[in-house]
Amino acid sequence: MSIDTEISEIFLKIANSLDILEDNPFKIRAYRNAARNISELTEDIKTIAERDDLTKIPGIGKDLADKVKEYITSGKLNYYEDLKKEIPEELVDLLAIQGLGPKMLSKLFKEYHVTNLEELETALNGEDILKIHGMGKKKIEDLRRGIVIFKESKQRVNLGIALPLAEEIIREINRIHGTEGTIYAGSLRRMKETVGDIDILTIADNGKQVIEEFTKMSSVKDVLASGDTKGSIISRNGIQVDLRVVGPGSYGAALQYFTGSQAHNVKIRTIGVKKGLKINEYGLFRGDKTIAGETEKDVYYKLGLPLIPPEIREDRGEIEAAIEGKLPNLVESNDIKGDLHVHTNWSDGTSSIEDMARKAKKLGYEYIAITDHSPSSRIANGLSIERLYEKREELESVRKKVRGIQILMGSEVDILSDGTLDYPDSVLKDLDVVIASVHIGFKMERAKMTRRIMKALTNPFVNFLAHPTGRLIGERDPYEVDLDDIFETAKKYGKAVEVNSHYLRLDLKDINVKRAIDKGTDIVISTDSHHPDHLHQMKLGVATARRGWAEKKNIINTKRFKGLSNWLNGFSS
DNA sequence: GCCGTTTTCGGCCCGACTGTTTTCAGTCG
């Protein structure tokens, strides 16, 4: 775990502990804010501390800066060590149980000496638990159900899984009489790499009835709440889905509100308050008078702001940029002119060169690069030099059959442990596109891994670095590497770094995209497809790039073929 | 505990749903 993550998690635990101790709510929020801002830093926190710039991080004042310094130098935080003596860590973790908040947990701790999950379950089975103010039979049942979900440790769901599921549920909701404009909101609309639940918004004037039918849909396993405007269910695949029903006049305000993020909305509301306006999910109001609500654009506009794209509503400077008229003009899916990272049945893909090329053409692309693995990737059936040249022959015959799209001969070449590449330069020079990537030797120490990749980037035939950190979301941590050095080397030698669109990778991730762009490093968004249907995943990569504030000009494969060709050959265009 | 074209002190976003409430507190997003 990186030190940023460690500090961020400790601040969160402090916030939760203080919550149970019923400390000042704004102090608690300060800790949560600081935790979030630290987890989203695009620069190493140690470097920031060395420059004595910690208080320049939003939400970090003198006190928290001192705490960060203490943790960096000593590896622990005395304040938190003391807090743990007062409130057991295991107890604080129980806040993740649905329906169990700080107030009730505090009572259970003080009056029933509950300090962990086992003791909580015992207490719930006891007779006198009902004596606690606010505890009834229904509440006990709710908590038991919450514990079951907690034990299944409800994982966050990958974007690539949640998105098609949300689309399916939306189709189901659209079949309910009287609904229109059904759309997903929340972190899904912001295209976060993982989502905790699925938020859906629909327009209807018979809210109660719509919610009732929603809770009876075939995909529902469990109903958590069902009211006049809001319903909440657990779907059969274990994902929580919340539906909100609003009238047409409130659609924009509700969409803005339910899209979040929470931090973004808090700041937006503060702007409203300063202008004497009130903003909630029903609209923007001056006194009793409605000023906006029908469209999201209007809500922002009446606050004196341009429409801010959902993907960057994370309170990472987008509101300040909007005020100054400096919002980025984010790259769009339509800007993408081709896919530069695609596998076929020559290595570990499932389809032929022709199938992949035809699908790419159907998507309207100008070019596609066929980039199978190199020999070291044995499991992936990497191509020997002989097979590489055989493949080239097939590719050339496909070029004659499939017209109207440029089919580029490429390879995803392994970076070996010493930083050399898996084919000799004499072979690399014959390829149109050379991708360098790490598939073996993940456990290398940071400095060595950084040197290894930097060396590969100095090879004159390499065009870009694929999945630069090697992470698999929820499965494998990124390898240790100094990304700033990688980005600087890439820029110096005219190479790009990839945003890999595979839903498990999304690598680079959003904040690292921003980091690369801030350094002026070019980016390629590609799919790493192993089947024609995977080419559609480009939208996930584009969304990730958008979350990293990427503009069309930052993305190499928004170039037309001629421009791309110049870039591949080392000419600036 | 942070922060300042209201402020170095006094603010700090807003509403729905639920259960145990008899007028509301707790939880959630």
Coordinates of C-alpha atoms (C1' of nucleotides) in Angstrom, one line a residue:
Chain A
M1 CA 0.0 0.0 0.0
S2 CA 1.3 3.4 -0.9
I3 CA 1.8 5.9 1.9
D4 CA -0.9 8.2 0.4
T5 CA -3.4 5.4 0.7
E6 CA -2.2 4.6 4.3
I7 CA -2.7 8.2 5.4
S8 CA -6.0 8.5 3.7
E9 CA -7.3 5.3 5.3
I10 CA -6.2 6.5 8.8
F11 CA -7.9 9.8 8.4
L12 CA -11.1 7.9 7.4
K13 CA -10.8 5.7 10.4
I14 CA -10.3 8.8 12.6
A15 CA -13.4 10.3 11.0
N16 CA -15.5 7.2 11.8
S17 CA -14.2 7.0 15.3
L18 CA -15.0 10.6 16.0
D19 CA -18.4 10.0 14.5
I20 CA -19.1 7.3 17.1
L21 CA -17.8 9.6 19.8
E22 CA -20.3 12.3 18.6
D23 CA -17.6 14.8 18.0
N24 CA -18.1 18.0 16.0
P25 CA -19.6 16.9 12.7
F26 CA -17.6 19.5 10.8
K27 CA -14.4 18.3 12.2
I28 CA -15.4 14.8 11.1
R29 CA -16.1 16.1 7.6
A30 CA -12.7 17.8 7.6
Y31 CA -11.1 14.5 8.2
R32 CA -13.2 12.8 5.4
N33 CA -12.4 15.6 3.0
A34 CA -8.7 15.4 3.7
A35 CA -8.8 11.6 3.3
R36 CA -10.4 11.9 -0.1
N37 CA -8.1 14.7 -1.4
I38 CA -5.1 12.7 -0.3
S39 CA -6.3 9.6 -2.0
E40 CA -6.7 11.5 -5.3
L41 CA -3.3 13.3 -5.3
T42 CA -1.5 13.2 -8.6
E43 CA 1.8 13.8 -6.9
D44 CA 3.7 11.8 -4.3
I45 CA 2.7 13.1 -0.9
K46 CA 6.3 12.7 0.4
T47 CA 7.5 15.0 -2.4
I48 CA 4.8 17.5 -1.4
A49 CA 5.9 17.3 2.2
E50 CA 9.5 17.8 1.3
R51 CA 8.6 21.0 -0.4
D52 CA 6.6 22.0 2.7
D53 CA 3.5 22.4 0.5
L54 CA 1.1 20.1 2.4
T55 CA -1.2 23.0 3.3
K56 CA -1.7 23.7 -0.4
I57 CA -3.6 20.4 -0.7
P58 CA -7.3 21.3 -0.4
G59 CA -8.7 20.4 3.0
I60 CA -5.3 20.2 4.7
G61 CA -4.6 22.9 7.2
K62 CA -1.8 23.3 9.7
D63 CA -3.0 20.6 12.0
L64 CA -3.5 17.9 9.4
A65 CA -0.3 18.8 7.7
D66 CA 1.5 18.1 11.0
K67 CA -0.2 14.8 11.3
V68 CA 0.8 13.9 7.7
K69 CA 4.4 14.8 8.5
E70 CA 4.3 12.8 11.7
Y71 CA 3.1 9.7 9.8
I72 CA 5.7 10.1 7.1
T73 CA 8.6 10.4 9.6
S74 CA 7.5 7.9 12.2
G75 CA 5.1 5.5 10.4
K76 CA 2.3 6.1 12.9
L77 CA 0.0 8.8 14.3
N78 CA -0.1 9.2 18.1
Y79 CA -3.6 10.9 17.9
Y80 CA -5.0 7.8 16.2
E81 CA -3.1 5.4 18.5
D82 CA -4.8 7.2 21.4
L83 CA -8.2 7.1 19.7
K84 CA -7.9 3.4 19.2
K85 CA -7.6 2.9 22.9
E86 CA -10.9 4.7 23.4
I87 CA -12.8 3.1 20.5
P88 CA -11.8 -0.3 19.3
E89 CA -10.8 -0.5 15.6
E90 CA -13.1 -3.6 15.0
L91 CA -16.1 -1.7 16.3
V92 CA -15.5 1.2 13.9
D93 CA -15.5 -1.2 11.0
L94 CA -19.0 -2.2 11.9
L95 CA -20.2 1.2 10.5
A96 CA -20.1 -0.5 7.1
I97 CA -23.2 -2.5 8.1
Q98 CA -26.3 -1.1 6.4
G99 CA -28.7 0.5 8.9
L100 CA -26.1 0.7 11.6
G101 CA -24.9 4.3 12.1
P102 CA -22.7 6.0 14.6
K103 CA -25.4 6.8 17.1
M104 CA -26.7 3.2 17.5
L105 CA -23.2 1.8 17.4
S106 CA -22.2 4.2 20.2
K107 CA -25.1 3.0 22.4
L108 CA -24.3 -0.6 21.7
F109 CA -20.7 0.0 22.7
K110 CA -21.4 2.0 25.8
E111 CA -24.5 0.2 27.1
Y112 CA -23.9 -3.4 25.9
H113 CA -20.1 -3.4 25.6
V114 CA -20.3 -4.5 21.9
T115 CA -16.8 -4.2 20.4
N116 CA -16.9 -6.6 17.4
L117 CA -19.2 -8.5 15.0
E118 CA -19.6 -11.6 17.2
E119 CA -20.6 -9.5 20.2
L120 CA -23.0 -7.5 18.0
E121 CA -24.7 -10.7 16.8
T122 CA -24.9 -12.0 20.4
A123 CA -26.4 -8.7 21.6
L124 CA -29.1 -8.8 18.8
N125 CA -30.1 -12.3 20.1
G126 CA -30.5 -11.1 23.7
E127 CA -33.7 -10.1 25.3
D128 CA -33.0 -6.7 26.8
I129 CA -31.6 -5.3 23.5
L130 CA -35.2 -3.9 23.0
K131 CA -34.6 -1.6 26.0
I132 CA -32.3 0.6 23.9
H133 CA -34.1 3.7 22.8
G134 CA -34.8 3.5 19.1
M135 CA -34.4 -0.3 18.9
G136 CA -37.5 -2.4 17.9
K137 CA -38.2 -5.8 16.4
K138 CA -38.1 -4.4 12.9
K139 CA -34.8 -2.7 13.5
I140 CA -33.3 -5.9 14.8
E141 CA -34.4 -7.7 11.6
D142 CA -32.9 -4.9 9.5
L143 CA -29.6 -5.2 11.3
R144 CA -29.5 -9.0 10.9
R145 CA -30.0 -8.5 7.2
G146 CA -27.3 -5.8 7.1
I147 CA -24.9 -8.2 8.8
V148 CA -25.5 -10.9 6.1
I149 CA -24.7 -8.4 3.4
F150 CA -21.7 -7.1 5.4
K151 CA -20.3 -10.7 5.7
E152 CA -20.7 -11.2 2.0
S153 CA -18.4 -8.1 2.0
K154 CA -20.4 -6.4 -0.7
Q155 CA -17.6 -5.6 -3.2
R156 CA -17.7 -2.6 -5.4
V157 CA -18.6 -3.6 -9.0
N158 CA -16.5 -2.9 -12.0
L159 CA -17.8 -0.2 -14.4
G160 CA -17.7 -2.7 -17.3
I161 CA -20.1 -5.0 -15.3
A162 CA -22.4 -2.3 -13.9
L163 CA -22.9 -0.4 -17.1
P164 CA -24.7 -3.2 -19.1
L165 CA -26.6 -4.2 -16.0
A166 CA -27.9 -0.6 -15.6
E167 CA -28.9 -0.5 -19.2
E168 CA -30.9 -3.7 -18.8
I169 CA -32.6 -2.4 -15.7
I170 CA -33.4 0.8 -17.5
R171 CA -35.1 -1.1 -20.2
E172 CA -37.2 -2.9 -17.6
I173 CA -38.2 0.4 -15.9
N174 CA -39.1 1.9 -19.3
R175 CA -41.8 -0.9 -19.5
I176 CA -43.4 0.5 -16.4
H177 CA -46.4 2.6 -17.4
G178 CA -46.0 6.3 -17.1
T179 CA -42.2 6.5 -17.0
E180 CA -40.0 8.5 -19.4
G181 CA -36.5 9.8 -19.7
T182 CA -35.0 7.0 -17.5
I183 CA -31.3 7.5 -17.1
Y184 CA -28.5 6.3 -14.8
A185 CA -26.9 8.8 -12.5
G186 CA -24.5 8.5 -9.6
S187 CA -20.9 7.3 -9.9
L188 CA -22.0 5.2 -12.9
R189 CA -22.8 8.4 -14.9
R190 CA -19.5 9.8 -13.7
M191 CA -17.9 6.6 -15.1
K192 CA -15.9 5.8 -12.0
E193 CA -13.9 2.6 -12.5
T194 CA -16.0 0.8 -9.8
V195 CA -19.4 1.7 -8.5
G196 CA -21.0 0.8 -5.1
D197 CA -24.5 0.8 -6.4
I198 CA -26.6 1.8 -9.4
D199 CA -28.6 5.1 -9.2
I200 CA -31.4 5.5 -11.7
L201 CA -33.7 8.5 -12.3
T202 CA -37.0 8.5 -14.1
I203 CA -39.7 11.0 -14.9
A204 CA -43.3 10.1 -13.8
D205 CA -46.2 11.7 -12.0
N206 CA -47.4 8.4 -10.4
G207 CA -44.3 7.9 -8.2
K208 CA -45.7 5.6 -5.6
Q209 CA -47.0 3.2 -8.3
V210 CA -43.8 3.3 -10.3
I211 CA -41.7 2.5 -7.2
E212 CA -44.1 -0.3 -6.3
E213 CA -43.7 -1.9 -9.8
F214 CA -40.0 -1.4 -9.6
T215 CA -39.7 -3.4 -6.4
K216 CA -41.6 -6.2 -8.1
M217 CA -39.4 -6.5 -11.2
S218 CA -38.1 -9.9 -12.1
S219 CA -34.5 -8.9 -11.3
V220 CA -35.3 -8.0 -7.7
K221 CA -34.0 -10.2 -4.9
D222 CA -34.6 -8.0 -1.9
V223 CA -36.4 -4.7 -1.2
L224 CA -34.6 -2.3 1.1
A225 CA -37.0 0.7 0.8
S226 CA -40.1 1.7 -1.0
G227 CA -41.7 5.2 -0.8
D228 CA -43.4 7.8 -2.9
T229 CA -40.4 9.0 -4.8
K230 CA -37.6 6.6 -3.9
G231 CA -37.1 2.9 -4.0
S232 CA -34.1 0.7 -3.2
I233 CA -33.6 -2.9 -4.1
I234 CA -30.9 -5.6 -4.1
S235 CA -30.8 -7.2 -7.6
R236 CA -30.4 -10.9 -8.1
N237 CA -26.7 -10.5 -8.7
G238 CA -26.3 -8.7 -5.4
I239 CA -26.0 -5.1 -6.6
Q240 CA -28.0 -2.4 -4.9
V241 CA -30.2 -0.4 -7.3
D242 CA -31.8 2.9 -6.2
L243 CA -34.7 4.4 -8.3
R244 CA -35.8 8.0 -7.9
V245 CA -38.9 9.4 -9.5
V246 CA -39.3 13.1 -10.2
G247 CA -41.6 15.4 -12.2
P248 CA -40.4 16.8 -15.6
G249 CA -39.8 20.3 -14.0
S250 CA -37.3 18.8 -11.6
Y251 CA -35.5 16.4 -14.0
G252 CA -32.4 18.5 -14.5
A253 CA -32.0 19.4 -10.9
A254 CA -32.5 15.8 -9.8
L255 CA -30.0 14.6 -12.4
Q256 CA -27.4 17.1 -11.2
Y257 CA -28.1 16.2 -7.6
F258 CA -28.0 12.4 -8.0
T259 CA -25.0 12.4 -10.3
G260 CA -22.8 13.9 -7.6
S261 CA -20.2 13.5 -6.5
Q262 CA -21.1 14.5 -3.0
A263 CA -18.1 16.8 -2.7
H264 CA -18.9 18.4 -6.0
N265 CA -22.5 19.1 -4.9
V266 CA -21.5 20.5 -1.6
K267 CA -19.3 23.1 -3.3
I268 CA -22.0 23.8 -5.9
R269 CA -24.6 24.4 -3.2
T270 CA -22.2 26.7 -1.4
I271 CA -22.0 28.8 -4.5
G272 CA -25.8 28.9 -4.5
V273 CA -26.0 29.9 -0.9
K274 CA -23.6 32.8 -1.6
K275 CA -25.9 34.0 -4.4
G276 CA -28.9 33.8 -2.1
L277 CA -30.2 30.7 -3.9
K278 CA -31.3 27.4 -2.6
I279 CA -30.6 24.2 -4.5
N280 CA -32.1 20.8 -4.0
E281 CA -33.1 17.9 -6.2
Y282 CA -36.3 19.7 -7.1
G283 CA -34.7 22.8 -8.5
L284 CA -32.9 26.0 -8.0
F285 CA -34.9 28.5 -5.9
R286 CA -34.8 32.2 -4.9
G287 CA -37.2 32.2 -2.0
D288 CA -40.3 30.5 -3.2
K289 CA -39.6 31.2 -6.9
T290 CA -38.2 28.4 -9.1
I291 CA -35.3 29.7 -11.2
A292 CA -34.2 26.4 -12.8
G293 CA -34.8 22.7 -12.7
E294 CA -35.9 21.3 -16.0
T295 CA -32.4 20.8 -17.4
E296 CA -29.0 20.3 -15.9
K297 CA -27.5 22.9 -18.1
D298 CA -29.9 25.5 -16.8
V299 CA -29.1 24.7 -13.2
Y300 CA -25.4 25.3 -13.8
Y301 CA -26.1 28.3 -16.0
K302 CA -28.2 30.1 -13.4
L303 CA -25.4 29.5 -10.9
G304 CA -23.1 31.4 -13.3
L305 CA -21.4 28.2 -14.5
P306 CA -21.1 26.3 -17.8
L307 CA -22.4 22.7 -17.8
I308 CA -19.7 20.6 -16.2
P309 CA -19.3 17.1 -17.8
P310 CA -20.3 14.4 -15.3
E311 CA -16.9 12.6 -15.6
I312 CA -15.0 15.4 -13.9
R313 CA -17.5 16.3 -11.1
E314 CA -15.2 15.1 -8.4
D315 CA -14.2 18.4 -6.8
R316 CA -10.7 18.2 -8.2
G317 CA -10.6 21.7 -9.4
E318 CA -13.4 21.5 -12.0
I319 CA -15.6 24.1 -10.3
E320 CA -12.7 26.6 -10.1
A321 CA -11.9 25.9 -13.7
A322 CA -15.6 26.5 -14.7
I323 CA -15.6 29.8 -12.8
E324 CA -12.5 30.9 -14.7
G325 CA -13.9 29.7 -18.0
K326 CA -11.0 27.2 -18.2
L327 CA -12.9 23.9 -18.3
P328 CA -11.2 21.3 -20.6
N329 CA -12.8 20.4 -23.9
L330 CA -12.9 16.7 -23.1
V331 CA -12.2 14.1 -25.7
E332 CA -15.3 12.3 -27.1
S333 CA -15.8 8.8 -28.4
N334 CA -16.5 10.3 -31.9
D335 CA -13.0 11.7 -31.9
I336 CA -11.4 8.3 -31.9
K337 CA -10.2 7.3 -35.3
G338 CA -8.8 3.9 -34.7
D339 CA -7.7 1.2 -32.3
L340 CA -4.0 0.5 -31.9
H341 CA -4.0 -2.5 -29.6
V342 CA -5.8 -5.6 -30.8
H343 CA -5.1 -9.3 -30.6
T344 CA -6.1 -12.1 -33.0
N345 CA -6.0 -15.9 -33.0
W346 CA -2.4 -15.6 -34.1
S347 CA -1.7 -15.3 -30.3
D348 CA -4.3 -15.3 -27.6
G349 CA -7.2 -13.7 -29.4
T350 CA -10.2 -15.7 -30.5
S351 CA -10.8 -14.2 -34.0
S352 CA -9.1 -13.7 -37.3
I353 CA -7.3 -10.6 -38.5
E354 CA -10.1 -10.2 -41.1
D355 CA -12.9 -10.4 -38.4
M356 CA -11.2 -7.8 -36.3
A357 CA -10.6 -5.5 -39.3
R358 CA -14.2 -5.8 -40.5
K359 CA -15.6 -5.0 -37.1
A360 CA -13.3 -2.0 -36.8
K361 CA -14.4 -0.7 -40.2
K362 CA -18.0 -1.1 -39.1
L363 CA -17.3 1.1 -36.1
G364 CA -16.2 3.8 -38.6
Y365 CA -12.5 3.6 -37.8
E366 CA -9.8 4.7 -40.3
Y367 CA -7.2 2.3 -39.0
I368 CA -6.6 -0.7 -36.7
A369 CA -3.3 -2.1 -35.5
I370 CA -3.0 -5.9 -35.2
T371 CA -0.7 -6.3 -32.2
D372 CA -0.2 -9.9 -31.1
H373 CA 2.1 -11.0 -28.4
S374 CA 5.9 -11.6 -28.6
P375 CA 7.6 -15.0 -27.9
S376 CA 8.2 -14.5 -24.1
S377 CA 4.5 -14.4 -23.5
R378 CA 4.3 -18.2 -23.8
I379 CA 0.9 -18.5 -22.1
A380 CA -0.5 -16.0 -24.6
N381 CA 0.9 -18.0 -27.5
G382 CA 3.4 -15.2 -28.4
L383 CA 4.7 -15.2 -31.9
S384 CA 8.2 -16.4 -32.8
I385 CA 10.0 -14.3 -35.5
E386 CA 9.1 -16.9 -38.1
R387 CA 5.4 -16.9 -37.2
L388 CA 5.5 -13.1 -37.0
Y389 CA 6.5 -12.9 -40.7
E390 CA 3.9 -15.6 -41.6
K391 CA 1.3 -13.5 -39.9
R392 CA 2.4 -10.5 -42.0
E393 CA 1.6 -12.4 -45.1
E394 CA -1.9 -13.1 -44.0
L395 CA -2.3 -9.5 -42.9
E396 CA -1.3 -8.3 -46.4
S397 CA -3.9 -10.6 -48.0
V398 CA -6.6 -9.2 -45.7
R399 CA -5.5 -5.7 -46.7
K400 CA -6.5 -6.6 -50.3
K401 CA -9.9 -8.0 -49.2
V402 CA -11.0 -5.4 -46.6
R403 CA -10.8 -2.0 -48.2
G404 CA -11.5 1.3 -46.6
I405 CA -9.6 0.8 -43.4
Q406 CA -5.8 0.9 -42.9
I407 CA -4.7 -2.4 -41.3
L408 CA -1.4 -1.9 -39.5
M409 CA 1.1 -4.7 -38.7
G410 CA 2.1 -4.4 -35.1
S411 CA 3.1 -6.3 -32.0
E412 CA 2.7 -6.0 -28.2
V413 CA 6.3 -6.7 -27.3
D414 CA 7.4 -7.8 -23.9
I415 CA 9.8 -5.6 -21.9
L416 CA 12.2 -8.2 -20.5
S417 CA 13.6 -7.9 -17.0
D418 CA 16.7 -6.0 -18.1
G419 CA 14.6 -3.4 -20.1
T420 CA 15.5 -4.9 -23.5
L421 CA 12.7 -5.9 -25.9
D422 CA 11.5 -9.3 -26.9
Y423 CA 12.3 -8.9 -30.6
P424 CA 15.6 -7.5 -32.0
D425 CA 15.6 -4.0 -33.6
S426 CA 16.0 -5.7 -37.0
V427 CA 12.5 -7.1 -36.5
L428 CA 10.9 -4.1 -34.8
K429 CA 11.9 -1.8 -37.6
D430 CA 9.6 -3.8 -40.0
L431 CA 6.6 -3.2 -37.8
D432 CA 4.1 -0.3 -38.3
V433 CA 3.2 -0.2 -34.6
V434 CA 5.3 -1.3 -31.6
I435 CA 3.7 -1.5 -28.2
A436 CA 6.0 -2.2 -25.2
S437 CA 4.5 -3.7 -22.1
V438 CA 5.4 -5.6 -18.9
H439 CA 3.9 -9.1 -18.5
I440 CA 6.5 -10.8 -16.4
G441 CA 8.6 -9.8 -13.4
F442 CA 6.0 -7.8 -11.6
K443 CA 7.6 -8.1 -8.2
M444 CA 10.6 -6.0 -9.1
E445 CA 11.5 -3.1 -6.7
R446 CA 10.5 0.3 -7.7
A447 CA 13.7 1.9 -8.9
K448 CA 14.6 -1.2 -10.9
M449 CA 11.2 -1.4 -12.5
T450 CA 11.3 2.3 -13.4
R451 CA 14.7 2.0 -15.0
R452 CA 13.5 -1.1 -16.9
I453 CA 10.6 0.7 -18.4
M454 CA 12.5 3.9 -19.1
K455 CA 15.1 1.9 -21.0
A456 CA 12.4 0.3 -23.2
L457 CA 11.0 3.7 -23.9
T458 CA 14.3 4.9 -25.3
N459 CA 14.2 2.2 -28.0
P460 CA 13.6 4.1 -31.3
F461 CA 11.1 1.7 -32.6
V462 CA 8.7 1.7 -29.6
N463 CA 5.6 3.8 -30.1
F464 CA 3.8 3.5 -26.8
L465 CA 3.7 1.8 -23.4
A466 CA 0.7 -0.4 -22.8
H467 CA -1.1 -0.7 -19.4
P468 CA 1.6 1.3 -17.6
T469 CA 1.0 0.0 -14.1
G470 CA -0.1 -3.6 -14.7
R471 CA -3.0 -3.4 -12.2
L472 CA -6.1 -5.6 -12.5
I473 CA -9.0 -3.8 -10.6
G474 CA -9.9 -5.8 -7.5
E475 CA -7.5 -8.6 -8.5
R476 CA -3.9 -7.4 -8.7
D477 CA -2.2 -4.3 -7.4
P478 CA -0.1 -2.1 -9.7
Y479 CA 3.6 -2.9 -9.8
E480 CA 5.9 -0.4 -8.0
V481 CA 7.0 2.2 -10.5
D482 CA 7.7 5.9 -10.6
L483 CA 5.2 7.2 -13.1
D484 CA 6.5 10.7 -13.1
D485 CA 9.9 9.4 -14.5
I486 CA 8.0 7.3 -17.0
F487 CA 5.9 10.2 -18.2
E488 CA 8.9 12.4 -18.5
T489 CA 10.9 9.8 -20.4
A490 CA 8.0 9.1 -22.8
K491 CA 7.6 12.8 -23.5
K492 CA 11.4 13.3 -24.1
Y493 CA 11.5 10.4 -26.6
G494 CA 8.2 11.2 -28.3
K495 CA 6.4 8.1 -27.0
A496 CA 2.9 7.8 -25.7
V497 CA 1.4 6.0 -22.7
E498 CA -1.8 3.9 -23.0
V499 CA -5.2 4.2 -21.4
N500 CA -6.2 0.5 -21.7
S501 CA -10.0 0.2 -22.0
H502 CA -10.3 -3.3 -20.7
Y503 CA -12.8 -3.0 -17.7
L504 CA -10.4 -4.9 -15.4
R505 CA -7.4 -2.7 -16.3
L506 CA -8.5 1.0 -17.1
D507 CA -4.8 1.6 -16.9
L508 CA -3.7 4.4 -16.7
K509 CA -6.4 5.3 -14.2
D510 CA -8.1 8.7 -14.1
I511 CA -5.8 10.6 -11.8
N512 CA -2.7 9.2 -13.6
V513 CA -4.1 10.3 -16.9
K514 CA -4.3 13.8 -15.4
R515 CA -0.7 13.4 -14.2
A516 CA 0.5 12.4 -17.6
I517 CA -1.3 15.3 -19.3
D518 CA 0.0 17.8 -16.8
K519 CA 3.5 16.7 -17.8
G520 CA 2.6 17.0 -21.5
T521 CA 2.9 13.3 -22.3
D522 CA 0.8 12.0 -25.2
I523 CA -1.8 9.3 -24.7
V524 CA -3.2 6.4 -26.8
I525 CA -6.6 5.0 -25.8
S526 CA -7.0 1.4 -27.0
T527 CA -9.0 -1.7 -26.2
D528 CA -6.6 -4.6 -26.0
S529 CA -9.4 -6.5 -27.7
H530 CA -9.2 -10.3 -28.0
H531 CA -12.6 -10.6 -29.7
P532 CA -14.5 -8.2 -32.2
D533 CA -17.1 -7.4 -29.5
H534 CA -14.4 -6.1 -27.2
L535 CA -13.7 -3.2 -29.6
H536 CA -16.8 -1.6 -28.1
Q537 CA -15.0 -1.2 -24.8
M538 CA -13.3 1.9 -26.2
K539 CA -16.0 3.9 -24.5
L540 CA -14.6 2.9 -21.1
G541 CA -11.2 4.0 -22.0
V542 CA -12.5 7.3 -23.4
A543 CA -14.5 7.8 -20.1
T544 CA -11.4 7.2 -18.1
A545 CA -9.4 9.7 -20.1
R546 CA -12.2 12.2 -19.7
R547 CA -12.1 11.6 -15.9
G548 CA -8.4 12.6 -16.3
W549 CA -9.3 15.8 -18.1
A550 CA -8.0 14.6 -21.5
E551 CA -8.7 16.7 -24.5
K552 CA -8.7 15.5 -28.1
K553 CA -5.3 17.0 -28.7
N554 CA -3.8 14.8 -25.9
I555 CA -4.9 11.6 -27.6
I556 CA -2.8 10.2 -30.4
N557 CA -5.5 8.0 -32.0
T558 CA -7.7 11.0 -32.6
K559 CA -5.4 11.8 -35.5
R560 CA -6.4 11.1 -39.0
F561 CA -4.4 8.3 -40.6
K562 CA -1.8 10.6 -42.2
G563 CA -1.1 12.4 -38.9
L564 CA -1.0 9.0 -37.1
S565 CA 1.4 7.7 -39.7
N566 CA 3.7 10.7 -39.2
W567 CA 3.7 10.2 -35.5
L568 CA 4.4 6.5 -35.7
N569 CA 7.4 7.3 -37.9
G570 CA 8.7 9.8 -35.4
F571 CA 7.7 13.0 -37.3
S572 CA 5.7 15.5 -35.4
S573 CA 2.5 16.5 -37.1
Chain B
dG1 C1' -10.5 20.9 11.6
dC2 C1' -10.8 24.0 7.4
dC3 C1' -11.5 28.4 5.4
dG4 C1' -12.2 33.6 3.9
dT5 C1' -15.0 39.0 -3.2
dT6 C1' -19.8 38.0 3.7
dT7 C1' -15.5 36.5 7.8
dT8 C1' -8.8 35.3 11.4
dC9 C1' -14.3 33.8 14.0
dG10 C1' -18.3 31.7 12.8
dG11 C1' -19.8 29.5 9.6
dC12 C1' -19.7 24.7 7.4
dC13 C1' -25.7 21.2 1.8
dC14 C1' -30.2 19.1 1.8
dG15 C1' -34.1 15.9 1.7
dA16 C1' -36.3 10.9 1.7
dC17 C1' -37.4 6.8 4.1
dT18 C1' -37.9 4.0 8.3
dG19 C1' -39.0 2.8 12.7
dT20 C1' -40.2 4.0 16.9
dT21 C1' -41.6 8.3 17.3
dT22 C1' -46.6 11.2 19.7
dT23 C1' -43.4 15.3 16.9
dC24 C1' -38.7 12.9 15.7
dA25 C1' -34.0 10.8 15.5
dG26 C1' -31.2 7.9 12.9
dT27 C1' -29.4 6.5 8.6
dC28 C1' -28.5 7.1 3.9
dG29 C1' -27.1 9.2 -0.3

